[in-house]
Coordinates of C-alpha atoms in Angstrom, one line a residue:
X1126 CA -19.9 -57.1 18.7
X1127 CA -22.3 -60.0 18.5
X1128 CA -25.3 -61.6 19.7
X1129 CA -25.9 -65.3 19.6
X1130 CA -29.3 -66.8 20.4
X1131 CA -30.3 -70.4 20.4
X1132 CA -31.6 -73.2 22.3
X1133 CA -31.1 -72.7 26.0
X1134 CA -27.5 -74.1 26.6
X1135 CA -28.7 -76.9 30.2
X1136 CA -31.6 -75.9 29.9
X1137 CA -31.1 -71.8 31.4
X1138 CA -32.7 -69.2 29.6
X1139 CA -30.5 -65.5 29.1
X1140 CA -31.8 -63.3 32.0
X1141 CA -32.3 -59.4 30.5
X1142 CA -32.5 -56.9 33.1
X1143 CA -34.6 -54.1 31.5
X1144 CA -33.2 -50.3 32.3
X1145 CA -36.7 -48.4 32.6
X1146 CA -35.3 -45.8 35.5
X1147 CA -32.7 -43.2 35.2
X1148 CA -31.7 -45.3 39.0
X1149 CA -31.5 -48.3 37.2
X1150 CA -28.3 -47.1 35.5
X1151 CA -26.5 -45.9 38.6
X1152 CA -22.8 -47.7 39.2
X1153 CA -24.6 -49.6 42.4
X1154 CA -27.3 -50.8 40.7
X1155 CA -25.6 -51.9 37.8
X1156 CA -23.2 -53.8 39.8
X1157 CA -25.8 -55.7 41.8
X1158 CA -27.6 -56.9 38.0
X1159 CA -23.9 -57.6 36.7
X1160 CA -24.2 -60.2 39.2
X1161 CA -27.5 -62.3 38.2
X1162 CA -28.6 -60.9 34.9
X1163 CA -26.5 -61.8 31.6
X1164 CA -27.7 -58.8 29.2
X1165 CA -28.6 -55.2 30.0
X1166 CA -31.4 -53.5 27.9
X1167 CA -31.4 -49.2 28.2
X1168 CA -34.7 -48.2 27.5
X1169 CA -33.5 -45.1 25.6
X1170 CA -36.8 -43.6 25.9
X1171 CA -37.5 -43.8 29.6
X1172 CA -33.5 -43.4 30.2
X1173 CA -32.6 -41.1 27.7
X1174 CA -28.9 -41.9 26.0
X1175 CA -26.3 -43.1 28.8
X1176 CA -22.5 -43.1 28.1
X1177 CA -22.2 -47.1 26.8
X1178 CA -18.7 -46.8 28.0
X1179 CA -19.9 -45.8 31.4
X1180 CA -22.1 -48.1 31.8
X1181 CA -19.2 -51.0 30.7
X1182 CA -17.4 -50.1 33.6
X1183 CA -19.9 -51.5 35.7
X1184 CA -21.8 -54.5 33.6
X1185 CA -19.9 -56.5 31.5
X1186 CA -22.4 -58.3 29.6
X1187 CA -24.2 -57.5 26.3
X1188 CA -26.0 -54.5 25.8
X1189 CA -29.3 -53.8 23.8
X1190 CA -30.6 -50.4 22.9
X1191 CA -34.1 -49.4 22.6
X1192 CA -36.2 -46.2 21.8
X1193 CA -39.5 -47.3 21.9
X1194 CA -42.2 -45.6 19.9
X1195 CA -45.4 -44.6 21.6
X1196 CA -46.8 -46.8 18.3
X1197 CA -45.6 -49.5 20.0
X1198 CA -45.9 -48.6 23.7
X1199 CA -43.2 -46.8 24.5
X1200 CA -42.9 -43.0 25.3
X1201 CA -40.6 -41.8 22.3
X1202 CA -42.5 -39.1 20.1
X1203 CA -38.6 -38.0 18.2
X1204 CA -38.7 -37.4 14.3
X1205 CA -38.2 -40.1 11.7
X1206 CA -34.8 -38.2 11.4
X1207 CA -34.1 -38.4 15.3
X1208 CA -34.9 -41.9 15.2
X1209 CA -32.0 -42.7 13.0
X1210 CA -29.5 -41.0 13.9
X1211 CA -30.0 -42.1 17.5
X1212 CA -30.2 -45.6 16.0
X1213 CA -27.7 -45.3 13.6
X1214 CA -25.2 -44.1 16.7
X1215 CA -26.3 -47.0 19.1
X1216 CA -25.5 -49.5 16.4
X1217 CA -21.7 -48.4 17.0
X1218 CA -21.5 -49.1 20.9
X1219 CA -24.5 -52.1 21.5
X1220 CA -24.7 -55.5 21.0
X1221 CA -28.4 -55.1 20.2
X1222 CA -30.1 -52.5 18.6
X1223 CA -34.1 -52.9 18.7
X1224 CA -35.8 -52.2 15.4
X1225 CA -39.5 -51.6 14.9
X1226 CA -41.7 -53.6 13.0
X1227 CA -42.0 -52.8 10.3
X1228 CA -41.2 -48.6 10.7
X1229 CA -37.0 -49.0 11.2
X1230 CA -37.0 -51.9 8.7
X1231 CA -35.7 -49.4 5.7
X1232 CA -32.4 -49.6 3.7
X1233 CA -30.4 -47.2 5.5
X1234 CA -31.0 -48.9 8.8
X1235 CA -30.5 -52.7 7.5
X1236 CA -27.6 -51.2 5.3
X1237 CA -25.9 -49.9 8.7
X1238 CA -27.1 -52.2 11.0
X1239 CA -25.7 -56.0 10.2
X1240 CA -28.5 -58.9 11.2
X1241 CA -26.6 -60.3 14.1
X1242 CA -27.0 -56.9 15.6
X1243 CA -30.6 -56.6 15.0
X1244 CA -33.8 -57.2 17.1
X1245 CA -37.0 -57.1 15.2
X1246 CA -39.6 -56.0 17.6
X1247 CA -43.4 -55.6 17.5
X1248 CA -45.4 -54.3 20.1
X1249 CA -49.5 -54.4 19.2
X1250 CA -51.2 -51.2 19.3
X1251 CA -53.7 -50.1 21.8
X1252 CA -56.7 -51.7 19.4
X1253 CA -54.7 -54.5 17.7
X1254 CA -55.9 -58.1 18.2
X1255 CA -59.0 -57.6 19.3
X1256 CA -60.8 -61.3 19.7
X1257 CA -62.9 -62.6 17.3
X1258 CA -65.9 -65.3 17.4
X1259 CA -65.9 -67.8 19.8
X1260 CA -63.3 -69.4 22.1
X1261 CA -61.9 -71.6 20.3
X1262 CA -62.3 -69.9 16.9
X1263 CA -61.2 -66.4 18.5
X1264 CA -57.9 -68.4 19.9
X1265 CA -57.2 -69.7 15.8
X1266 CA -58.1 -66.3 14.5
X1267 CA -55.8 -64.0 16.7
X1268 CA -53.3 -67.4 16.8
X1269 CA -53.0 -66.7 12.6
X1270 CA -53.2 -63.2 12.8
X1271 CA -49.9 -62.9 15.0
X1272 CA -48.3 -65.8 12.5
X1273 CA -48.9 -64.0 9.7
X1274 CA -46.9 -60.6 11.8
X1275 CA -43.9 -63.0 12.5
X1276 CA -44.0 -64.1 8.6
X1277 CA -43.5 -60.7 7.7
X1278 CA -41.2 -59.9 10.2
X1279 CA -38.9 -62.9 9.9
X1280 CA -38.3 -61.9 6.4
X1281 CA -35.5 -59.7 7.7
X1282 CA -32.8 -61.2 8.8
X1283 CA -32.3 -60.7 12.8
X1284 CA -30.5 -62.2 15.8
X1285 CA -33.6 -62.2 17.8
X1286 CA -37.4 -61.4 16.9
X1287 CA -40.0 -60.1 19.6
X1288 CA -43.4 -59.8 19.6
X1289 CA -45.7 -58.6 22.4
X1290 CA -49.8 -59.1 21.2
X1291 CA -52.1 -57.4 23.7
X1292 CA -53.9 -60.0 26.4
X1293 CA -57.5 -58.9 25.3
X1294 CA -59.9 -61.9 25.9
X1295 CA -57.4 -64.5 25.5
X1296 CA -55.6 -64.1 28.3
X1297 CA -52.4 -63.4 26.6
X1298 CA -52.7 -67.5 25.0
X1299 CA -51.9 -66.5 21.5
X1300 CA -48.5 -65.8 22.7
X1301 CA -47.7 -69.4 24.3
X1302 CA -49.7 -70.9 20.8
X1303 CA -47.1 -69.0 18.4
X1304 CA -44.1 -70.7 20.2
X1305 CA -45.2 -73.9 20.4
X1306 CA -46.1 -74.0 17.1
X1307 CA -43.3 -72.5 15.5
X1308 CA -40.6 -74.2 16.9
X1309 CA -37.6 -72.0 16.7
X1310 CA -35.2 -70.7 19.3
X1311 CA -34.7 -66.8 18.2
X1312 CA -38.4 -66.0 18.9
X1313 CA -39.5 -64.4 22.1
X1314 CA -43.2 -64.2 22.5
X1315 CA -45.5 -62.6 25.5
X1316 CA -48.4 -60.7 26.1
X1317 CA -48.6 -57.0 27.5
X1318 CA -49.9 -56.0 30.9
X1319 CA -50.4 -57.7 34.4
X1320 CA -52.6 -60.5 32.4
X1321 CA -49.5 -61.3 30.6
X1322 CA -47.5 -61.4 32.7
X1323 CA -48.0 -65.3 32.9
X1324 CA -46.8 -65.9 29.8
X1325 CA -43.7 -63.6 30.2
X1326 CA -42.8 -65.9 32.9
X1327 CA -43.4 -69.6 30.8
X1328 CA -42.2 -68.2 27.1
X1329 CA -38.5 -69.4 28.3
X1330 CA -40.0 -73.0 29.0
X1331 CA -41.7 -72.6 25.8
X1332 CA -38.7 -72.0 23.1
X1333 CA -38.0 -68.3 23.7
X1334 CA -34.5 -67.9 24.6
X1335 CA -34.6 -64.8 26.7
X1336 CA -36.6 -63.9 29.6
X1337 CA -37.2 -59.7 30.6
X1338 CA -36.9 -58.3 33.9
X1339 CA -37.1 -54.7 35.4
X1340 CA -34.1 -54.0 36.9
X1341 CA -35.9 -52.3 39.8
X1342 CA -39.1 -52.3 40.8
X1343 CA -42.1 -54.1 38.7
X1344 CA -44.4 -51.6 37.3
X1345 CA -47.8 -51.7 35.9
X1346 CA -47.0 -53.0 32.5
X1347 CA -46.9 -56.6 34.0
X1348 CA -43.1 -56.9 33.2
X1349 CA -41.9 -58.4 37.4
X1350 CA -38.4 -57.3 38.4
X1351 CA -35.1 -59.5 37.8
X1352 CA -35.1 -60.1 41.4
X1353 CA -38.7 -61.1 41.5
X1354 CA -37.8 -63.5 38.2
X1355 CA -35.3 -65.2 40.0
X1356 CA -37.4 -65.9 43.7
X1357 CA -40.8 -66.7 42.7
X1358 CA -40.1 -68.7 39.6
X1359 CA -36.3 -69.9 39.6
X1360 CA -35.3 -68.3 36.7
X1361 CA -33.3 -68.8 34.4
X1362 CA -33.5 -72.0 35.1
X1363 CA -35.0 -74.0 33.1
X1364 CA -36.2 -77.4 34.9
X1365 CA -38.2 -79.9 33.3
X1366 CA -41.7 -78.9 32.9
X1367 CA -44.8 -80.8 32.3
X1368 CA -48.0 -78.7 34.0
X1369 CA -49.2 -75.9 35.9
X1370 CA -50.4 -74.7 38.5
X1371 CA -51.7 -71.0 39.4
X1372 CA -53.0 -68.4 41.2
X1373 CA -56.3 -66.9 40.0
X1374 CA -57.5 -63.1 41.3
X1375 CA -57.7 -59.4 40.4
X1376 CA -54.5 -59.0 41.1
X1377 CA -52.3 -62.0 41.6
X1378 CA -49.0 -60.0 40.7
X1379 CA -47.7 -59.0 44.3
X1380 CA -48.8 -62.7 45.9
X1381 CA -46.1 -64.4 47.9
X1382 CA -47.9 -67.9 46.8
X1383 CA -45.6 -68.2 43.7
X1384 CA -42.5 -67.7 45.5
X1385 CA -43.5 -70.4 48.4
X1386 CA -45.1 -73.2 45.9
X1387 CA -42.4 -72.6 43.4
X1388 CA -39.5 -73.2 45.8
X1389 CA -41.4 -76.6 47.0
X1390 CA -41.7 -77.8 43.7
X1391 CA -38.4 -77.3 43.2
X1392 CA -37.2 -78.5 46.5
X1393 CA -39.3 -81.9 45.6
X1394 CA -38.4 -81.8 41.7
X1395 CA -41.8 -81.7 40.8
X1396 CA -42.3 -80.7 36.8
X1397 CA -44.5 -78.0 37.3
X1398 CA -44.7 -74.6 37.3
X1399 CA -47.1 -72.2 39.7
X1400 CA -47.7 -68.9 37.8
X1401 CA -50.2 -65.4 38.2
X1402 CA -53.1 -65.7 35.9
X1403 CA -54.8 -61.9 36.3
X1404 CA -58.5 -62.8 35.8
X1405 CA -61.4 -60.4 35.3
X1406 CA -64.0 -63.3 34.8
X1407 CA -63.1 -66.3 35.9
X1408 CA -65.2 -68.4 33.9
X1409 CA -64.6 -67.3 30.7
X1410 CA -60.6 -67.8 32.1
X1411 CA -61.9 -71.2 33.0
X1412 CA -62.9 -71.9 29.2
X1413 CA -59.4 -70.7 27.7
X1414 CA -57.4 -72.5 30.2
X1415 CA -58.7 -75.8 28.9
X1416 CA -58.8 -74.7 25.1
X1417 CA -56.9 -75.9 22.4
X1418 CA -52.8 -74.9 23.5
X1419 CA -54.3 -72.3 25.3
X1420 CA -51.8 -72.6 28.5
X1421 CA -48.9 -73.5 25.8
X1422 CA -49.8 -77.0 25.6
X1423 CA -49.1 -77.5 29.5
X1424 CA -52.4 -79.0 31.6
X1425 CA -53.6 -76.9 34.4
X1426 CA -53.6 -79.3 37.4
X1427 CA -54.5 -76.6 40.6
X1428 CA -55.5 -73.2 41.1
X1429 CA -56.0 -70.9 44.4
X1430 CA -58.3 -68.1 43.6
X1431 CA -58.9 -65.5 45.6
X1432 CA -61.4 -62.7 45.4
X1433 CA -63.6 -62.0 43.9
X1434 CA -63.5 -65.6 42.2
X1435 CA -64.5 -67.5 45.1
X1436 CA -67.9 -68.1 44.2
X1437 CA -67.8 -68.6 40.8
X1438 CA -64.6 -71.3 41.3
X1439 CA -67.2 -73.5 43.3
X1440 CA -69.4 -73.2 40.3
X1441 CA -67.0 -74.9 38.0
X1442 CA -66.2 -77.9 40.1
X1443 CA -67.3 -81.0 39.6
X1444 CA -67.6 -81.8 43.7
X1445 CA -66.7 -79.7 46.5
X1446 CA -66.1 -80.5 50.2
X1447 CA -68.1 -79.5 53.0
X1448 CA -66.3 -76.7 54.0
X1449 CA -67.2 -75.1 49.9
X1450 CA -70.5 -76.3 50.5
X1451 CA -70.6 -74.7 53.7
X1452 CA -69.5 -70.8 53.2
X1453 CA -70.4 -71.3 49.1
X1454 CA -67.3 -70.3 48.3
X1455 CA -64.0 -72.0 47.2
X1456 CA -60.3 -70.7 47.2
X1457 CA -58.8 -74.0 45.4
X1458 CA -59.6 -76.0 42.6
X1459 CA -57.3 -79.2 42.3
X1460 CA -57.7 -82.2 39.8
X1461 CA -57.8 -85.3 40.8
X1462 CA -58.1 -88.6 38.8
X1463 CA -59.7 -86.2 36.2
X1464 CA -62.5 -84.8 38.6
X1465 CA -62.1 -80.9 39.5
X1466 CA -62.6 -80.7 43.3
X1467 CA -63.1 -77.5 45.2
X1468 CA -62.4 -76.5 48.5
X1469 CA -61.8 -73.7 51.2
X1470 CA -58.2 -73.7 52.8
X1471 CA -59.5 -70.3 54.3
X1472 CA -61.5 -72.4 57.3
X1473 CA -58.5 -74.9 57.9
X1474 CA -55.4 -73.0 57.9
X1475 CA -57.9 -70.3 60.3
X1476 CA -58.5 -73.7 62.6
X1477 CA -55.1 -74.8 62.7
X1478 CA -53.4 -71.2 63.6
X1479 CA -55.1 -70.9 66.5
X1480 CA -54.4 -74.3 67.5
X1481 CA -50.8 -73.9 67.4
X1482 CA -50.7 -70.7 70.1
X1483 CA -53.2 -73.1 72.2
X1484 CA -56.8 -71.7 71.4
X1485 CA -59.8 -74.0 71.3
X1486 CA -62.4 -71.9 69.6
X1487 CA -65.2 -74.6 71.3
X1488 CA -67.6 -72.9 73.5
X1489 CA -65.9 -68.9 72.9
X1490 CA -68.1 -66.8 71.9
X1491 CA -66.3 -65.0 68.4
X1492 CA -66.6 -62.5 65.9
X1493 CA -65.8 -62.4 62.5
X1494 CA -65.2 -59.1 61.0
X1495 CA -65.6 -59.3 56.8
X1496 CA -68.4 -61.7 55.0
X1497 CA -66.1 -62.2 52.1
X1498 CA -65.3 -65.3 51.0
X1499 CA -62.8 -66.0 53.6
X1500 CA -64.9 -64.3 56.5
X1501 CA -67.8 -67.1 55.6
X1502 CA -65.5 -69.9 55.4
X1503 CA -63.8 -69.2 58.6
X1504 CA -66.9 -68.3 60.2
X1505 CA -68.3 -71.9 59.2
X1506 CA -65.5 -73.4 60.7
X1507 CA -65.2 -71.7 64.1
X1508 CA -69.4 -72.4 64.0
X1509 CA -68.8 -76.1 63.4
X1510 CA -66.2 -77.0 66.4
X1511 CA -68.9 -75.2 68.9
X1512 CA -68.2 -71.8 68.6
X1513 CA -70.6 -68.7 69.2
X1514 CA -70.0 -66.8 66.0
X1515 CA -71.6 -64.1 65.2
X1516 CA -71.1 -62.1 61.9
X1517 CA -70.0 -58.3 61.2
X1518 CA -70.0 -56.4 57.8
X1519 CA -69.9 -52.6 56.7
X1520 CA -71.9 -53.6 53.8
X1521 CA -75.3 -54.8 55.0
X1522 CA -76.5 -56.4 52.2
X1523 CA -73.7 -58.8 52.1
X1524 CA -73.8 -59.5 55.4
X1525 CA -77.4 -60.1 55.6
X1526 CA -76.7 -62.3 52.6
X1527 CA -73.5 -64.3 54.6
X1528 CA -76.4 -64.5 57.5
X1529 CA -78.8 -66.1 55.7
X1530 CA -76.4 -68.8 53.8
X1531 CA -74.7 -69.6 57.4
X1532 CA -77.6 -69.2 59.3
X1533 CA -75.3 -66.8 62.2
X1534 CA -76.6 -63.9 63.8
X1535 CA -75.3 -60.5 62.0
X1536 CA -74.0 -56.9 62.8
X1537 CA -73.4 -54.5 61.1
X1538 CA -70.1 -52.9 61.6
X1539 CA -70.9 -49.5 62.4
X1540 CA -72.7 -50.9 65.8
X1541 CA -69.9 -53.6 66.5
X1542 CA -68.1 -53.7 69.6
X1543 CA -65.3 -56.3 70.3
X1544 CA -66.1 -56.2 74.1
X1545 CA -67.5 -59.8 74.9
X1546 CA -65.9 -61.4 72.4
X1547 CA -63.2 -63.9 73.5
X1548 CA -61.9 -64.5 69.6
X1549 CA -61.8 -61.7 66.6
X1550 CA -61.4 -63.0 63.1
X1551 CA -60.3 -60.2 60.7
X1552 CA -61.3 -61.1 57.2
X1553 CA -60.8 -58.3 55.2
X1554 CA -58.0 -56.5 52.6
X1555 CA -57.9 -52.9 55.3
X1556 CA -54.4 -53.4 56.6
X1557 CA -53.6 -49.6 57.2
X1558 CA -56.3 -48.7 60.1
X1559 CA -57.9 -51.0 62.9
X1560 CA -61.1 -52.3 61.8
X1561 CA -62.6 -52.3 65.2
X1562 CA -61.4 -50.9 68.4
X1563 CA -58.7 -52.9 70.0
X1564 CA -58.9 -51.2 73.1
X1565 CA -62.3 -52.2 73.4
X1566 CA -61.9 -55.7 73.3
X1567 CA -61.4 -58.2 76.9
X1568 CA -57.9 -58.3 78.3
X1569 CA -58.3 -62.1 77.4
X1570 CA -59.6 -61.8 73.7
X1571 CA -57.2 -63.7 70.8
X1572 CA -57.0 -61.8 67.8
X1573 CA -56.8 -63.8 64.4
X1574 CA -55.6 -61.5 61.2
X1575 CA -55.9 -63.0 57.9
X1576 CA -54.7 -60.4 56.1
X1577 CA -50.6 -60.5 55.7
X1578 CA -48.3 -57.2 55.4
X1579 CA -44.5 -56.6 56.4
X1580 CA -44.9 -53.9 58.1
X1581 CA -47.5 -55.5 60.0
X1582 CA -51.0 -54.4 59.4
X1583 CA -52.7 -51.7 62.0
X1584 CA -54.5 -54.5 63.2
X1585 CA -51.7 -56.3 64.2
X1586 CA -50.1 -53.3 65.9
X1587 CA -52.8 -52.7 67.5
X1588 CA -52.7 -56.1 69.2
X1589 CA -49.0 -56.1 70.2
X1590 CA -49.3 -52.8 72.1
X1591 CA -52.5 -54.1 73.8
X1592 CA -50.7 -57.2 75.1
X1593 CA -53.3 -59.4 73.8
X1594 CA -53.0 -62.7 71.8
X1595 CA -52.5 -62.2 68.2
X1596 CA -52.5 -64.2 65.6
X1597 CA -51.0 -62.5 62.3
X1598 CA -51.5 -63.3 58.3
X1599 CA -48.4 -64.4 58.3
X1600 CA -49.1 -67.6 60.4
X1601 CA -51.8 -68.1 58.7
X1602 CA -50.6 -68.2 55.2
X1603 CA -48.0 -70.3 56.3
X1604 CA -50.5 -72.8 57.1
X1605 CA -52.9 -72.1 54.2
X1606 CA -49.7 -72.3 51.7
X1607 CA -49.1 -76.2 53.0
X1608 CA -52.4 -77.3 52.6
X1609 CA -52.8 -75.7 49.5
X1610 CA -49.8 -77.6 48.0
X1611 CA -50.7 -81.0 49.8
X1612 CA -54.3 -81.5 48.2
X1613 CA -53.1 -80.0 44.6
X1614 CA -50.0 -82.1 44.1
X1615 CA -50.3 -84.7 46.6
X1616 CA -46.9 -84.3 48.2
X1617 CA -46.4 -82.9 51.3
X1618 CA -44.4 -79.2 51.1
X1619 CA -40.5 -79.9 52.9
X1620 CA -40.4 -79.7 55.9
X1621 CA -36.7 -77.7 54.7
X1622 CA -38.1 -75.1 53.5
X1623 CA -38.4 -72.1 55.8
X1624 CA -41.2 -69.8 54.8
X1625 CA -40.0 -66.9 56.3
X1626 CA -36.7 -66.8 55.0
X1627 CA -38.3 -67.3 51.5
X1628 CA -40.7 -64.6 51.4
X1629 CA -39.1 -61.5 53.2
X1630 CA -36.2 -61.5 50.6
X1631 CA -34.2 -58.7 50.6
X1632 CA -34.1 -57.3 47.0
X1633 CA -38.3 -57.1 47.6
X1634 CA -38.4 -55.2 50.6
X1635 CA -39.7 -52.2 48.8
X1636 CA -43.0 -54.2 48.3
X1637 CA -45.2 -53.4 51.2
X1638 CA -48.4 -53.9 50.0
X1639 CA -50.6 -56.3 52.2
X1640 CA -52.3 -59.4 51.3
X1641 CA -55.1 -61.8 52.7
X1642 CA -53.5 -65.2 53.5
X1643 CA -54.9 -66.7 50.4
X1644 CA -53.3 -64.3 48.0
X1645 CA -55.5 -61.5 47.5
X1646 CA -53.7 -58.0 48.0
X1647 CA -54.6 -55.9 50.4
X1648 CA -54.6 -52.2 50.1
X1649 CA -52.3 -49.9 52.0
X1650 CA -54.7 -47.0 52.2
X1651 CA -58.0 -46.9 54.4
X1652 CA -60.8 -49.3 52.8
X1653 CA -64.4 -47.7 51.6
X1654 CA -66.1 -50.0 50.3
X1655 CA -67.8 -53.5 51.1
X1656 CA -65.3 -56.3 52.0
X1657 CA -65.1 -58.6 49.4

C-alpha cells in the first residue's frame, strides 16, 4: 500500500472526504463519495474502528486512519497502550495512518509504520498561538512560530505533513504564509474553526496537495462538506488564480454568494476566487487582509459584507455612493483603479425586484419593517423615487436612530399595522414566524421579503395563502448577486448561468437555514432581539 503526494497533476488537488459520522460509513453513502472524492479518511474516534475490508467493497480509493487526541482536537481519551495497538493494527489495512505530533513519533511506531504510510499531523491546542504585538509583527511572530513546528516535524520522514494553527487574531493568515513560503508539495496547511475555513478552501491553490471535506453535513469546526467543496468553489480543480474576492459577516459559512460568484467566474474564466472570511471585527479584518502575505499573497479586489459590518465597511472606503451615503451603511466594497469604493446593492436589487412583477413604488405609501442595514438602504431608495415610507423597528432606539439619519417617520413594531400600506419591505433575519400580520394588510398590498429560505420563510407563506403580491428573497438575491458581481469585477454575470439551478443543489438540501439576500443567515427559530 502506498501514498504518493506531489504537485497537483493539471492543476486538480486530491479531494478527501472526511468520515466524522457512524452514517458517513454506510454502503450508500460510501458509494455516492466513491464517485467525486479520491481518498476516504475514518475518523477512528468519532467512527470507532470499521471493517477496512467492508468499507473496500464500497470505495475503492486510498484510505487514511485517524484517532484523534482530545490534545489535538479530537475526542479520543484511550491509553498510550490503546493508542498503539489500534495504530499499530491500522498500519496493516490503510494507506494512511495519521501520527501525532510529536506524541506517536516513537520507535515502535516509525519502526512499524514505513514513511510513505505516515501522516505527521499537528493540531494547536486550545491556547496555542496566541497573537503577539502588533499586526504585522504578530503575523511574523505566529508566521515563525508554526515554521519552527513544521521544522521539527519534517524531521521525520512522512508522505504528507498537516498542520492546523488556531485562527485567533489572524484570521487563520499564518496558515496561507507557511505555504507560500515554504514551497513544497507534501504540506497541507489551514486554520481551525468557521474563521478558517477560508484558508481550508485556498491551501490547494496555495501548494497543499489535498483538500478535506465532511462526507456529510458541515459541522461547526469550519471543515464544509465534499459536496459543498465541489459547488461553491469548484474543487478540485485547480484553475488559475490571481485574487480574491469574499464575503465578510458573522457567519458567512451557509451563504449561497460563493456558490453563484464562483460559478460566474468560472463561467467567464476569471482568475479569482470568492471565499467566506468569518469576521468578528471587521476593521481589524480590514488591516490583516492587506498585510504582508496575509491572504497568501493573493490581493483582495471585492467584498460583500453583511451584518453587522455594514457600517464599519463604509468607514474604510475611500468614496462611497449616494445610496452608502444615504442609509450610512455599505454591503460592498470593490477596488477600482486603486480607490476602495463602497456601496449598498441592498436599495438596488430592492428597486429592481419590484420592477420586474410591475410595481412602481412612486406615490405608494410603504413600510419597511427592520432598520438594519438593509431596512435603511431600501427605505432610502423607495423614499427617493417618491415613496411614502415610513419606518418600523422592535428595538426603539435603533429605529429612532434609522429616523433621525433618514429623516422618515417611525413606529415601533409593537403598534404597527400593515393596513394602509400598499408596499411591505421585510428587512430582517426572522424567517420562521410572520413579522406583522398578513391578514391585516389591503387585498392590494405587494409584499417584498429580503430575507431567502427553501422552505420559504413564514412570511412568504403567509403571502401565498393570502393571494397577495409577493416578492420573495430569492428574487431578490438574484438581482443583488448580479450587481454585486458587475461593479467588483467589471464583467457582467452570464446570462447562462441559471441561478436557481445552481443554488438548490441536491446534495445541500439538508441546509434550511434562511438568509437575507445579501448573505447574512437568517435564523430558523423566532427572533428576540433588535434587527440588525
Amino acid at each position: 500500500m502506498t501514498s504518493g503526494y506531489g504537485a497537483a497533476v493539471g492543476r486538480r488537488a486530491r479531494l478527501v472526504a472526511v468520515a466524522a459520522e457512524p452514517e458517513d460509513l454506510t454502503p450508500r453513502c460510501l458509494r455516492r463519495l466513491a464517485e467525486v472524492a479520491d481518498e476516504l479518511e475514518v475518523r477512528a474516534d468519532l467512527v470507532g474502528d470499521p471493517d477496512p475490508s467492508r468499507l473496500r467493497r464500497h470505495f475503492r480509493g486510498p484510505l487514511t486512519y485517524s484517532l484523534r487526541s482530545a490534545r489535538h482536537g479530537g475526542r479520543s481519551t484511550v491509553g498510550p497502550v490503546e493508542r498503539r495497538t489500534r495504530l499499530l493494527r491500522a498500519a496493516d489495512h490503510y494507506e494512511l495512518v495519521d501520527l501525532e505530533a510529536m506524541d506517536d513519533v516513537q520507535p515502535e511506531l516509525l519502526a512499524a509504520i514505513p514513511a510513505r504510510q505516515r501522516r505527521v499531523s499537528w493540531h494547536a491546542s486550545e491556547h496555542a498561538e496566541r497573537s503577539g504585538g502588533g499586526c504585522r509583527a504578530g503575523l511574523l511572530e505566529a508566521s515563525g512560530r508554526l515554521r519552527k513546528r513544521f521544522a521539527a516535524m519534517s524531521a521525520v520522514p512522512a508522505a504528507l505533513y498537516l498542520l492546523v494553527p488556531r485562527s485567533g487574531t489572524h484570521y487563520g493568515s499564518t496558515a496561507p504564509l507557511l505555504l507560500t513560503g515554504l514551497g513544497r508539495t507534501d504540506v497541507t496547511a489551514f486554520a481551525s474553526g468557521p474563521v478558517g475555513t477560508w484558508t481550508r478552501v485556498l491551501a490547494p491553490w496555495l501548494g497543499a496537495p489535498v483538500v478535506f471535506g465532511r462526507a456529510g453535513a458541515p459541522e461547526a469546526d469550519g471543515m464544509p462538506s465534499v459536496s459543498r467543496l465541489m459547488s461553491d468553489y469548484g474543487l478540485p480543480a485547480l484553475p488559475p488564480l490571481s485574487g480574491l474576492f469574499g464575503i465578510a459577516g458573522r457567519a458567512p459559512g451557509g451563504s449561497l454568494s460563493p456558490r453563484l460568484h464562483n460559478a460566474a467566474l468560472r463561467e467567464l474564466r476569471l482568475p479569482a476566487l470568492y471565499l467566506p472570511f468569518k469576521v468578528d471585527r471587521f476593521s481589524r479584518f480590514w488591516r490583516w487582509s492587506f498585510d504582508f502575505g496575509s491572504l497568501g499573497g493573493l490581493p483582495l479586489r471585492g467584498l460583500t459584507v453583511t451584518a453587522p459590518h455594514k457600517e464599519s465597511a463604509l468607514q474604510v472606503a475611500d468614496v462611497a455612493g449616494p445610496d452608502a451615503l444615504g442609509c450610512g451603511a455599505a454591503n460592498l466594497l470593490w477596488l477600482d483603479a486603486g480607490c476602495w469604493r463602497a456601496a449598498t446593492t441592498d436599495a438596488v436589487a430592492a428597486l429592481r425586484a419590484l420592477a420586474l412583477v410591475g410595481v412602481d413604488p412612486s406615490g405608494r405609501r410603504a413600510a419597511v419593517i427592520g432598520c438594519g442595514g438593509a431596512g435603511r438602504a431600501v427605505a432610502w431608495a423607495l423614499h427617493e423615487v417618491g415613496a411614502r415610507v415610513t419606518l418600523v423597528n422592535r428595538g426603539i432606539a435603533h429605529g429612532l436612530e434609522a429616523s433621525s439619519q433618514l429623516g422618515l417617520p417611525y413606529v415601533p413594531l409593537s403598534r404597527f399595522s400593515p393596513a394602509g400600506y400598499a408596499l411591505l419591505t421585510h428587512a430582517t433575519p426572522l424567517v420562521e414566524r410572520e413579522p406583522f400580520p398578513v391578514a391585516a394588510a389591503d387585498w392590494d398590498a405587494v409584499v417584498l421579503e429580503m430575507a431567502y429560505r427553501d422552505p420559504p420563510t413564514a412570511l412568504t407563506r403567509a403571502t401565498h395563502a393570502r393571494g397577495l403580491v409577493g416578492i420573495d428573497g430569492w428574487e431578490v438575491l438574484f438581482v443583488e448577486v448580479r450587481e454585486q458581481f458587475r461593479l467588483m469585477t467589471g464583467h457582467p454575470m452570464p446570462g447562462t448561468l441559471l441561478p436557481r439551478s445552481i443554488c438548490f443543489d441536491p446534495a445541500e438540501q439538508a441546509d434550511t437555514h434562511g438568509h437575507t439576500a445579501s448573505g447574512e443567515p437568517a435564523p430558523t427559530h423566532p427572533v428576540r432581539r433588535e434587527a440588525p
